[in-house]
CSV table of C-alpha atoms in Angstrom, one decimal:
chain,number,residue,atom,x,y,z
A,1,UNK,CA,16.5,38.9,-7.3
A,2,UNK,CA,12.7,39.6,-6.0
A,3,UNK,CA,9.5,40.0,-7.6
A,4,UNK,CA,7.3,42.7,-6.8
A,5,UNK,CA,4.0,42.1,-8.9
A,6,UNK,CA,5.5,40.0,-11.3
A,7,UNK,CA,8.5,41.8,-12.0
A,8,UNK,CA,12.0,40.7,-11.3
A,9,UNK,CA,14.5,43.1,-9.2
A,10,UNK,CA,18.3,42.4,-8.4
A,11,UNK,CA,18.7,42.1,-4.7
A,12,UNK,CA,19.9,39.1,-2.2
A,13,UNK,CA,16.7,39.3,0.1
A,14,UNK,CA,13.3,38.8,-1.3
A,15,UNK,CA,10.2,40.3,0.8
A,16,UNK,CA,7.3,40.2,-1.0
A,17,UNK,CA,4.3,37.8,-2.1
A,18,UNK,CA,2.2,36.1,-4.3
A,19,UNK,CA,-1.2,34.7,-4.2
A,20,UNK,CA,-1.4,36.4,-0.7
A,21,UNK,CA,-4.5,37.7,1.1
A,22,UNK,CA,-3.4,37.1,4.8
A,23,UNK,CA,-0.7,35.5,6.5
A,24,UNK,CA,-1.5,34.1,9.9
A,25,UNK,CA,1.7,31.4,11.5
A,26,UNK,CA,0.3,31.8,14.7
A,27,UNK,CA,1.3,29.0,17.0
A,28,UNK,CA,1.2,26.2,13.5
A,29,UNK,CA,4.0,24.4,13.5
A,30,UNK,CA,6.1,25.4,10.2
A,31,UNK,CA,8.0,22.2,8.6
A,32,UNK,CA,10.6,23.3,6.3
A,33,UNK,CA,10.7,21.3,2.8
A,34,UNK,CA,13.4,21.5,0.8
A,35,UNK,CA,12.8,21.5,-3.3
A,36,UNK,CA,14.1,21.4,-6.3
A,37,UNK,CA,12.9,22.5,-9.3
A,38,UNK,CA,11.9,20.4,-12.8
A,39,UNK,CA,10.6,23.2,-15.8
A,40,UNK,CA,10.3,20.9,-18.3
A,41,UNK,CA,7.1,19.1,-16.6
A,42,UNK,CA,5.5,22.4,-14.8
A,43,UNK,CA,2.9,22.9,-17.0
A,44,UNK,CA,-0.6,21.0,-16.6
A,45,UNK,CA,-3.6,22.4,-17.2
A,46,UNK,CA,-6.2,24.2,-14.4
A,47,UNK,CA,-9.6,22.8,-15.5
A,48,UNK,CA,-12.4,24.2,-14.4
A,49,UNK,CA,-14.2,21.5,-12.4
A,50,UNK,CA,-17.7,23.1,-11.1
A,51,UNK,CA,-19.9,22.0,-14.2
A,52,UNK,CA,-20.4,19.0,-16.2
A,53,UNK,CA,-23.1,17.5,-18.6
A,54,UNK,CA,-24.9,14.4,-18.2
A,55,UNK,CA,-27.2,12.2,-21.0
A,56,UNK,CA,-30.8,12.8,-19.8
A,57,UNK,CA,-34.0,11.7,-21.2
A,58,UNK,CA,-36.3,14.8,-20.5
A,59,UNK,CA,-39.5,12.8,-21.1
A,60,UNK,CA,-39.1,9.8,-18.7
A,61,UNK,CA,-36.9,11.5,-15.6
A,62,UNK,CA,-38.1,13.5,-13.3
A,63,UNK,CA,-36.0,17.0,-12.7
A,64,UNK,CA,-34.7,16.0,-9.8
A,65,UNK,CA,-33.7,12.6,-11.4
A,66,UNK,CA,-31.8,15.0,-14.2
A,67,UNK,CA,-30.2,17.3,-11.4
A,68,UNK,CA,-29.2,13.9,-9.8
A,69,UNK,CA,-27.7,13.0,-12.7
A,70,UNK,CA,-26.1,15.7,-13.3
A,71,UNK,CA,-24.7,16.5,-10.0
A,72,UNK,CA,-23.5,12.9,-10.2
A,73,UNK,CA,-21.7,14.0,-13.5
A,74,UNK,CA,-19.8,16.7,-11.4
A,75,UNK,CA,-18.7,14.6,-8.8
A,76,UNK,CA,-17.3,12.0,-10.9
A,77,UNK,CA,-15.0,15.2,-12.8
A,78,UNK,CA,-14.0,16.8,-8.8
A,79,UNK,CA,-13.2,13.0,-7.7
A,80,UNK,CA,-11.8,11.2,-10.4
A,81,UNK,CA,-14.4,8.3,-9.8
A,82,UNK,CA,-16.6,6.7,-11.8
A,83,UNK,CA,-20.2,7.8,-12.1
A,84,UNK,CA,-21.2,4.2,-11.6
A,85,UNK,CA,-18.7,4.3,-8.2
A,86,UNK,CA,-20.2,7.4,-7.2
A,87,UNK,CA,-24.0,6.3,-7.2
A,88,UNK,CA,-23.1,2.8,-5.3
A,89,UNK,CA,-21.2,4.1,-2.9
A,90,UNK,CA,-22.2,7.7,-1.9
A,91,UNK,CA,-25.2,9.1,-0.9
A,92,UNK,CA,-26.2,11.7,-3.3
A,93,UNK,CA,-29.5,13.3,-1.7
A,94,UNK,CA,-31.3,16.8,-2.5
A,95,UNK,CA,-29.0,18.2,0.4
A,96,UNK,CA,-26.4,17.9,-3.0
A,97,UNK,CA,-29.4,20.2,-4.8
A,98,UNK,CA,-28.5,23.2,-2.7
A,99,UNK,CA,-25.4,23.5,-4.3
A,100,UNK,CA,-26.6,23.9,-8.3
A,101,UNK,CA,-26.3,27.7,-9.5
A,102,UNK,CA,-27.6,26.8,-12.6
A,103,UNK,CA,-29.0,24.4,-15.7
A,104,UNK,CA,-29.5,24.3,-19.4
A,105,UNK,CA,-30.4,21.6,-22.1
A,106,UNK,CA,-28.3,21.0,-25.0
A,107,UNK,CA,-29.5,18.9,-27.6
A,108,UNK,CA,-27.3,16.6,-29.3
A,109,UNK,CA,-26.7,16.1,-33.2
A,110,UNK,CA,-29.3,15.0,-35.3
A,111,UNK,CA,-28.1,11.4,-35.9
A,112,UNK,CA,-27.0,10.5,-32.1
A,113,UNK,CA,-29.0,9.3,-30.0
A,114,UNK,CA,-32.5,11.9,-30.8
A,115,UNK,CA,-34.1,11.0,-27.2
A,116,UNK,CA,-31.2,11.8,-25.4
A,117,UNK,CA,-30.3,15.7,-24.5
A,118,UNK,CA,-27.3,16.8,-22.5
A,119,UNK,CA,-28.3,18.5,-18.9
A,120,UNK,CA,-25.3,21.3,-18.6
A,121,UNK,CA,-25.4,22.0,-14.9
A,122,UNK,CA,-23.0,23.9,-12.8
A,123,UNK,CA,-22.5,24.7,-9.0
A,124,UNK,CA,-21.3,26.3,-6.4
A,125,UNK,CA,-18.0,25.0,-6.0
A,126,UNK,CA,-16.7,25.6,-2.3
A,127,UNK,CA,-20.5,24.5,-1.1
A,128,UNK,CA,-20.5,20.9,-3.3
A,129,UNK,CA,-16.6,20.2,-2.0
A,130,UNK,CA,-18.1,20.9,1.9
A,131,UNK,CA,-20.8,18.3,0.8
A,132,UNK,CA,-18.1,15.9,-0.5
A,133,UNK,CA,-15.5,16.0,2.6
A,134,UNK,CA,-19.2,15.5,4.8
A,135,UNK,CA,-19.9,12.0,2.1
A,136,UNK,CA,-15.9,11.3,2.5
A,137,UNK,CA,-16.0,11.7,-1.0
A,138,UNK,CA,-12.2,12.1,-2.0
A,139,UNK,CA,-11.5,15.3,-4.1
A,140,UNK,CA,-9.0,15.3,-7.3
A,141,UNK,CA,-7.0,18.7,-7.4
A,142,UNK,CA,-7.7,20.8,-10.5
A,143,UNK,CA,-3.9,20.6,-11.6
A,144,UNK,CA,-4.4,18.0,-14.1
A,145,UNK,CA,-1.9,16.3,-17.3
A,146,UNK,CA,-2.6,16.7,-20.6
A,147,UNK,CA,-3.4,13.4,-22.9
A,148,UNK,CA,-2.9,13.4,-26.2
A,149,UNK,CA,-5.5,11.2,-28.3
A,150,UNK,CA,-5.2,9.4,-31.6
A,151,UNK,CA,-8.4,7.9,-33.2
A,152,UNK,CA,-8.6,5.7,-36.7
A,153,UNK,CA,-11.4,3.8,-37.3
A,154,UNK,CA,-12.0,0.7,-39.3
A,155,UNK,CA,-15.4,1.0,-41.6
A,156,UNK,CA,-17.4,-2.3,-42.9
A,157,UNK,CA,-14.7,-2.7,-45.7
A,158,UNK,CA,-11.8,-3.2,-43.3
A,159,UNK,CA,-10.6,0.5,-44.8
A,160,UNK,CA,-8.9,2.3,-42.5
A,161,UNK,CA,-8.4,6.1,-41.8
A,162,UNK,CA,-8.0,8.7,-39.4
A,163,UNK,CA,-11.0,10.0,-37.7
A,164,UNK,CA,-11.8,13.6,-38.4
A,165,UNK,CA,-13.2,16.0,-35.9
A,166,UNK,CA,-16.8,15.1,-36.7
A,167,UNK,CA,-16.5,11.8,-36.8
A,168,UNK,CA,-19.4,10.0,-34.6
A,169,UNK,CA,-16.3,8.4,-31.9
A,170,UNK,CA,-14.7,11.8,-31.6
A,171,UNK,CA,-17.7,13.6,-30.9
A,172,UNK,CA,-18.2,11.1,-27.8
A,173,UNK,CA,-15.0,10.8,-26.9
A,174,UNK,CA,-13.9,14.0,-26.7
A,175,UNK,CA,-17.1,15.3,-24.8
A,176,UNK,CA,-16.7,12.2,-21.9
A,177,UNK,CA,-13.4,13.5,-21.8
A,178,UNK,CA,-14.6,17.1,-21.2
A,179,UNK,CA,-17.2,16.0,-18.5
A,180,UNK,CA,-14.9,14.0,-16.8
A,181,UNK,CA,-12.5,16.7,-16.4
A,182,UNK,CA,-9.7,15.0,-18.5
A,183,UNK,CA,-7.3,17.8,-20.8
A,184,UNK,CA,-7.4,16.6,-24.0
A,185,UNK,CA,-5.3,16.9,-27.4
A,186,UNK,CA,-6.9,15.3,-30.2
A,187,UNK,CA,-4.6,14.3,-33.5
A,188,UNK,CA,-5.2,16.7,-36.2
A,189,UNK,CA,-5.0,14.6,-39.6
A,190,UNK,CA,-4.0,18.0,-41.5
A,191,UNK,CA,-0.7,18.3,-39.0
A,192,UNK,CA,2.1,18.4,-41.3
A,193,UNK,CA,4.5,16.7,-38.7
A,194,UNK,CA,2.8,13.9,-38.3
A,195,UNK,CA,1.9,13.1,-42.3
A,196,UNK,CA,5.1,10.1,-41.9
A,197,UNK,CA,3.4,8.2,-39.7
A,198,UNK,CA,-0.1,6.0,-40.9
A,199,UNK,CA,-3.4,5.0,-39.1
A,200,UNK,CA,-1.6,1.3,-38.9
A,201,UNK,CA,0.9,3.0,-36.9
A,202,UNK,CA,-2.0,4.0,-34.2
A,203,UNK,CA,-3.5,0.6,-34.6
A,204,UNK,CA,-0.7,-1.5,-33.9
A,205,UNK,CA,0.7,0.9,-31.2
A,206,UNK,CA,3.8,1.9,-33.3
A,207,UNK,CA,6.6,2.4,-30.7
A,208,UNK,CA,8.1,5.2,-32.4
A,209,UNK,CA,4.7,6.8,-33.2
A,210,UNK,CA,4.7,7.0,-29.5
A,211,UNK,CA,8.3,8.2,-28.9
A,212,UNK,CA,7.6,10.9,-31.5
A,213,UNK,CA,4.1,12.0,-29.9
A,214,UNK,CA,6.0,12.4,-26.4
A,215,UNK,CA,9.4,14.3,-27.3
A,216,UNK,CA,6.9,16.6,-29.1
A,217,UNK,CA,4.5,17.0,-26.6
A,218,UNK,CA,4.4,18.9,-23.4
A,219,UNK,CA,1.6,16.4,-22.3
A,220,UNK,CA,0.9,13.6,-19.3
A,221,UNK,CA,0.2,10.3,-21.7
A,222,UNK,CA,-0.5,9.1,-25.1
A,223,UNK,CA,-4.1,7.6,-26.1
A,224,UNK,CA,-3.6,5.5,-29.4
A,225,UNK,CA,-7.6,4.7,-30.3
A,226,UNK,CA,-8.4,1.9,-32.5
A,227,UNK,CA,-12.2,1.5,-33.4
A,228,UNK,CA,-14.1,-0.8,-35.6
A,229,UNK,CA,-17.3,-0.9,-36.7
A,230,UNK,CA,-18.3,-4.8,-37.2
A,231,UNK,CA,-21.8,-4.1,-38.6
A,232,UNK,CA,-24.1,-4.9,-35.7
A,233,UNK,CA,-21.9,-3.3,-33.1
A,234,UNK,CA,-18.2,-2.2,-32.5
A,235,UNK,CA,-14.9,-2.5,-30.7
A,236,UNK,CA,-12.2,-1.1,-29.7
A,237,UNK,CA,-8.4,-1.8,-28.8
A,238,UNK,CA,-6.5,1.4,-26.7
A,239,UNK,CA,-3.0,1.9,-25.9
A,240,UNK,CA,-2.1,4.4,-22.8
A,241,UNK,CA,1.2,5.6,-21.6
A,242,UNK,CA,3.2,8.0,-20.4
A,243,UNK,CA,7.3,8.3,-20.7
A,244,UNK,CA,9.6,5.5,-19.2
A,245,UNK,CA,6.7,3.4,-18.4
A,246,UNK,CA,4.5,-0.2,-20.3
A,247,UNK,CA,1.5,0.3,-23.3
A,248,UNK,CA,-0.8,-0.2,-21.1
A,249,UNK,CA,-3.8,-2.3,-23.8
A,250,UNK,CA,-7.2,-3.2,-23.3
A,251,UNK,CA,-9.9,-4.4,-25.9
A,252,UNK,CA,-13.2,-4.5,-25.5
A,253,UNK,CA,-16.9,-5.1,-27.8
A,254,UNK,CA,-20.0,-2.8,-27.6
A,255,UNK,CA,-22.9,-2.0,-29.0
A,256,UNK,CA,-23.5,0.9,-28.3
A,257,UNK,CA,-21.1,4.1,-29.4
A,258,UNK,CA,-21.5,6.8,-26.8
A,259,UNK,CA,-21.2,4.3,-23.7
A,260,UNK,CA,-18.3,2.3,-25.4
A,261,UNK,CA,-16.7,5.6,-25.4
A,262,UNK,CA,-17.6,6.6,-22.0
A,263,UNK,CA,-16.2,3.2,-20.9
A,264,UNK,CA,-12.9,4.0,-22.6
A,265,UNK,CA,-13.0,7.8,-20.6
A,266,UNK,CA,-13.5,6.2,-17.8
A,267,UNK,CA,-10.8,3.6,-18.1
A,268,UNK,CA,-8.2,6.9,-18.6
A,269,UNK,CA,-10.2,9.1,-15.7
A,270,UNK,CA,-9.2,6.0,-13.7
A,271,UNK,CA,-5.4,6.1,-14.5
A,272,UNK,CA,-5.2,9.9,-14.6
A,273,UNK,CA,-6.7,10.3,-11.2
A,274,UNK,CA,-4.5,7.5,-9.8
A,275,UNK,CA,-2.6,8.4,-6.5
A,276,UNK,CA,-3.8,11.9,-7.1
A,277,UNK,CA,-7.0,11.7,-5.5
A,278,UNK,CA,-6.6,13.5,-1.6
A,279,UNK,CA,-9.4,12.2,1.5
A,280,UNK,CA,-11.3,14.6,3.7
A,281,UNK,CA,-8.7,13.4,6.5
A,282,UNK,CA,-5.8,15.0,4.4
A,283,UNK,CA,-7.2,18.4,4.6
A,284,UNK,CA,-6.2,20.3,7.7
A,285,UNK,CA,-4.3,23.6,6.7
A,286,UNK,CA,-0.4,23.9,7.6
A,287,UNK,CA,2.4,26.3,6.9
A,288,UNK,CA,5.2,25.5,5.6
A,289,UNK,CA,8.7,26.7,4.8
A,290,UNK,CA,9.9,26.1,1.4
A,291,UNK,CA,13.1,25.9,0.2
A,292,UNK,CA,13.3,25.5,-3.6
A,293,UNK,CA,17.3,25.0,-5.1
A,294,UNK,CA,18.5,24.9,-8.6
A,295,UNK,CA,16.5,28.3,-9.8
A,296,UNK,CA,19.5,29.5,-11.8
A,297,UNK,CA,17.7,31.7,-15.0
A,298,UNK,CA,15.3,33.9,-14.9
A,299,UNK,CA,12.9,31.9,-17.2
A,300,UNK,CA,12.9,28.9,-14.1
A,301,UNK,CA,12.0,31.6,-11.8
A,302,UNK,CA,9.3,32.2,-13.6
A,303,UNK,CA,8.5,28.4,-13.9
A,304,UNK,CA,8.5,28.6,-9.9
A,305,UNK,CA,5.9,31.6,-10.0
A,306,UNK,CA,3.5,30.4,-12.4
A,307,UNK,CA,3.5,26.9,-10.6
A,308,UNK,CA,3.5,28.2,-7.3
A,309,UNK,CA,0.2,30.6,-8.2
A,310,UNK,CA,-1.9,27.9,-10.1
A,311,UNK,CA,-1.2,25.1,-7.4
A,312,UNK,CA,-4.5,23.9,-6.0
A,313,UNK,CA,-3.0,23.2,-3.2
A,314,UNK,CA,-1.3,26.5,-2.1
A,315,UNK,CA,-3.6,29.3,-0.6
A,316,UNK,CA,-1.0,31.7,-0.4
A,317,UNK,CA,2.8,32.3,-0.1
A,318,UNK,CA,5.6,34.7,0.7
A,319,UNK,CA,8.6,34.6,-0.8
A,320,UNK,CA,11.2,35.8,1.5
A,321,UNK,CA,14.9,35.4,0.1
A,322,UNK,CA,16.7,34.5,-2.9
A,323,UNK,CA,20.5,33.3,-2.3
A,324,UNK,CA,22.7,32.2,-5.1
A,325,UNK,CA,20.3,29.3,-6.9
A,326,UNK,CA,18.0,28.9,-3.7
A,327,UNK,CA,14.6,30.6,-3.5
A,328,UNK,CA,12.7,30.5,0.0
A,329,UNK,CA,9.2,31.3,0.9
A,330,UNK,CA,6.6,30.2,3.5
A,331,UNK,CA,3.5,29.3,2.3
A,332,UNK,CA,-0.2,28.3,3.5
A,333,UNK,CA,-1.4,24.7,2.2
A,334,UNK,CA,-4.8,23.2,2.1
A,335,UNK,CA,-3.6,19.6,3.5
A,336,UNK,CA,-0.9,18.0,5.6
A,337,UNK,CA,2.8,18.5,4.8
A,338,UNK,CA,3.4,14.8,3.4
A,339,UNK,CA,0.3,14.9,1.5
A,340,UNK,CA,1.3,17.9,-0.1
A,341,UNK,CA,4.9,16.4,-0.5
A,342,UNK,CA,3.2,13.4,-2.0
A,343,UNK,CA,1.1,15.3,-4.4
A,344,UNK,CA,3.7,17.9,-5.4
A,345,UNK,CA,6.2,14.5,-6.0
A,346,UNK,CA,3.4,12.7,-8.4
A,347,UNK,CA,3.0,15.8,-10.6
A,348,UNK,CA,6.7,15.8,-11.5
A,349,UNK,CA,7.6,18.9,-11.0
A,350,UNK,CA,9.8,18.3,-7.9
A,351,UNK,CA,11.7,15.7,-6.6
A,352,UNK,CA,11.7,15.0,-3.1
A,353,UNK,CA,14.8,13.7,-0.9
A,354,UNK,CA,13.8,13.0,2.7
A,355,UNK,CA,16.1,14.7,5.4
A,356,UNK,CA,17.0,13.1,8.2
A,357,UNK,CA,17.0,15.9,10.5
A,358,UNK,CA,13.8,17.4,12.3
A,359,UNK,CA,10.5,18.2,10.4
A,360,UNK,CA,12.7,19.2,7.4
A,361,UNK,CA,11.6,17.9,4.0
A,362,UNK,CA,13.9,17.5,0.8
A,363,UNK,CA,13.1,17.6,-2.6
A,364,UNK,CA,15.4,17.3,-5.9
A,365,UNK,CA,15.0,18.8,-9.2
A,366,UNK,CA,14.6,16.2,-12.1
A,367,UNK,CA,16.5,16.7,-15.1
């Protein structure tokens, strides 16, 4: 079998690329990793993480005190930190200004918050991550899980329902979630599938509402949203998790709506970006030699392509032979081999199995 732009020939020996603008080995020492293949969790989504939006107040900030806060916005969606982290921690000067290609205002709806506007800034994305490895500010790949989230809310009369697209918490929600550079899937109350299951099944965390929501579901976690409005304030009480592992609950009381949803994004920007974030020391480009097992149908070959071309972490790569159910290719990474092993073993879509030989590295598909 070999690919030659995107199609699929029968032959033993592969010798052709993908993704490939040059391919200098030079005198870099090539480890070989050994892979295995897992379709069902390839896909996860490539956000686009060079522009955010940040809640301004035009008439009381200066417009550097809006870029900041925007730029600050963008940074928190490339690191997968906290805004709040971000401006205690790093040093966002005007050197950061350099990198913005470009503004706009957005207002907000008419009954949210009618001093506040959203600053929509965008930047030059190679120039802002050179900024970011020179702050040590640790970058979170683009490759990113999906979440699906489930919001009811409880009114004044202790009625309960499912929140509609323009309801007030979904509006904020769902936008912290976009700034924050978190893929989203939001319950639609008109899904026929779903019409079994009640908004007491999202409040109390029903099990199999859960169970249902993740065989269903090519996603990362489940977000099960409870709000209530008490009068003079809210609350709310969330359930995260993702498959084989403990509801993770957490309750908390606000006042206001936008930052009590903001508080909730960041809580899930938190766990998202967990173990996936990668340090300014981790980036020193390597070749390696891959050698991916258990690619026995067409349709996981394809799997392998489309994963191999989206991965953040792959500049280019050369696949050079195809034997039986083994695929092997070199390729060009951004980091160091065991942070690209780590990475590549956190998204779940190969299993890694040490060797105990040499530089070589083992991986195992997960069925």
């Amino acid at each position: 079998m070999s690919l030659h732009g995107g199609r699929v020939e029968n032959s033993k020996n592969i010798f052709t690329f993908r993704k490939f603008n040059s391919f200098i080995i030079g005198s870099m020492k090539i480890f070989v990793i050994l892979l295995f293949l897992v379709s069902s969790n390839i896909d996860a989504a490539n956000i686009v993480t060079n522009q955010s939006a940040s809640l301004v107040v035009p008439s009381e900030q200066t417009l550097w005190e809006q870029q900041r806060q925007g730029l600050i916005a963008v940074l928190s969606m490339k690191s997968g930190l906290s805004q709040r982290t971000i401006q205690a921690e790093y040093d966002v000067n005007e050197n950061f200004r350099t990198a913005i290609l470009r503004t706009y205002m957005e207002r907000l709806p008419e009954n949210m918050n009618g001093d506040k506007q959203w600053l929509n800034l965008t930047v030059d994305e190679m120039k802002l991550q050179q900024l970011m490895l020179e702050q040590r500010i640790p970058i979170w790949p683009n490759r990113r899980g999906e979440v699906f989230v489930w919001v009811v809310n409880e009114s004044n009369d202790q009625s309960l329902q499912h929140a509609k697209n323009d309801a007030p918490a979904v509006y904020w929600l769902s936008r912290w979630f976009k700034y924050l550079g978190i893929p989203t899937q939001f319950y639609d109350a008109s899904a026929d599938d779903l019409l079994n299951f009640k908004p007491e099944d999202v409040r109390f965390l029903n099990p199999d509402l859960i169970d249902f929501i993740q065989a269903n579901n090519e996603i990362s976690k489940v977000l099960l949203v409870f709000i209530k409005d008490t009068g003079n304030g809210y609350s709310y009480r969330y359930g995260l998790t993702e498959t084989g592992e403990q509801v993770v609950i957490k309750n908390r009381q606000f006042i206001d709506l936008s930052a009590g949803m903001l508080s909730l994004a960041n809580d899930i920007q938190a766990a998202m970006a967990d173990d996936q974030r990668l340090f300014p020391d981790e980036f020193k480009p390597s070749t390696v030699s891959l050698i991916i097992n258990d690619i026995n149908s067409a349709n996981k070959m394809l799997d392998l392509i489309s994963y191999l071309d989206e991965h953040p972490l792959i500049d280019n790569y050369l696949i050079n032979q195809s034997i039986g159910e083994q695929v092997q290719l070199m390729a060009e990474i951004k980091v160091l081999p065991d942070t690209f092993v780590a990475f590549v073993e956190k998204e779940g879509a190969l299993i890694h199995q040490p060797l105990t030989i040499g530089s070589s590295i083992l991986f195992k598909i997960a069925e």
